[in-house]
Amino acid sequence: MSSSCAEIRERVKECISRSECMVVQKKSAKECLNPQAELVSAECKSLITLLYHCKRGQLDQRSRFRGNKFNN
């Protein structure tokens, strides 16, 4: 598996683990990744969106030669 999204994935994990959803409500990470989760910060939601676009970019045939543009 390609590691072009690994840094973003780690940032999402850290952000979710520090969110009120996991700390205060003691929910699992899977429950906090749900789009309807209320106590997840806007920063985490934007990182989740960035990860989605990064993973989607790995499947884009047009970016095979140019590389994944969402890799930070």
CSV table of C-alpha atoms in Angstrom, one decimal:
chain,number,residue,atom,x,y,z
A,1,MET,CA,0.0,0.0,0.0
A,2,SER,CA,1.2,3.4,-0.8
A,3,SER,CA,2.3,5.7,2.0
A,4,SER,CA,1.5,9.0,0.4
A,5,CYS,CA,-1.4,9.5,2.8
A,6,ALA,CA,0.3,8.1,5.9
A,7,GLU,CA,1.1,11.5,7.4
A,8,ILE,CA,-2.4,12.7,7.0
A,9,ARG,CA,-3.8,9.4,8.4
A,10,GLU,CA,-1.6,9.9,11.5
A,11,ARG,CA,-2.8,13.5,12.0
A,12,VAL,CA,-6.4,12.3,11.8
A,13,LYS,CA,-5.7,9.6,14.4
A,14,GLU,CA,-4.1,12.1,16.8
A,15,CYS,CA,-6.9,14.7,16.3
A,16,ILE,CA,-9.7,12.1,16.8
A,17,SER,CA,-8.0,10.7,19.9
A,18,ARG,CA,-7.9,14.2,21.4
A,19,SER,CA,-11.4,15.1,20.5
A,20,GLU,CA,-14.2,15.5,23.0
A,21,CYS,CA,-16.0,12.7,21.3
A,22,MET,CA,-13.4,10.2,22.6
A,23,VAL,CA,-12.3,11.9,25.8
A,24,VAL,CA,-15.6,13.1,27.3
A,25,GLN,CA,-18.1,10.7,25.8
A,26,LYS,CA,-15.8,7.7,25.7
A,27,LYS,CA,-16.9,6.7,22.2
A,28,SER,CA,-14.8,4.6,19.9
A,29,ALA,CA,-12.8,6.2,17.1
A,30,LYS,CA,-15.1,4.5,14.6
A,31,GLU,CA,-18.1,6.3,16.1
A,32,CYS,CA,-16.3,9.6,16.2
A,33,LEU,CA,-15.4,9.3,12.5
A,34,ASN,CA,-19.1,9.2,11.7
A,35,PRO,CA,-20.1,12.4,9.8
A,36,GLN,CA,-23.0,13.0,12.3
A,37,ALA,CA,-20.6,13.1,15.3
A,38,GLU,CA,-21.2,16.4,17.1
A,39,LEU,CA,-18.1,16.7,19.4
A,40,VAL,CA,-15.5,16.5,16.7
A,41,SER,CA,-13.7,19.8,15.9
A,42,ALA,CA,-13.7,21.5,12.6
A,43,GLU,CA,-10.0,20.8,12.3
A,44,CYS,CA,-10.6,17.0,12.6
A,45,LYS,CA,-13.4,17.2,10.1
A,46,SER,CA,-11.2,19.0,7.6
A,47,LEU,CA,-8.4,16.5,8.1
A,48,ILE,CA,-10.9,13.7,7.5
A,49,THR,CA,-11.9,15.4,4.3
A,50,LEU,CA,-8.3,15.8,3.3
A,51,LEU,CA,-7.6,12.1,3.9
A,52,TYR,CA,-10.6,11.2,1.8
A,53,HIS,CA,-9.4,13.3,-1.1
A,54,CYS,CA,-5.8,11.9,-0.7
A,55,LYS,CA,-7.1,8.3,-0.8
A,56,ARG,CA,-9.3,9.1,-3.8
A,57,GLY,CA,-6.3,10.7,-5.5
A,58,GLN,CA,-4.4,7.4,-5.2
A,59,LEU,CA,-7.0,5.8,-7.5
A,60,ASP,CA,-7.0,8.7,-10.0
A,61,GLN,CA,-5.3,7.4,-13.2
A,62,ARG,CA,-4.5,11.0,-14.3
A,63,SER,CA,-2.3,11.5,-11.3
A,64,ARG,CA,-0.2,8.3,-11.8
A,65,PHE,CA,2.7,10.3,-13.3
A,66,ARG,CA,2.2,13.6,-11.5
A,67,GLY,CA,1.9,12.1,-8.0
A,68,ASN,CA,-0.7,12.5,-5.4
A,69,LYS,CA,-1.4,16.3,-5.0
A,70,PHE,CA,-2.9,15.9,-1.5
A,71,ASN,CA,0.4,14.6,-0.1
A,72,ASN,CA,1.7,17.1,2.5
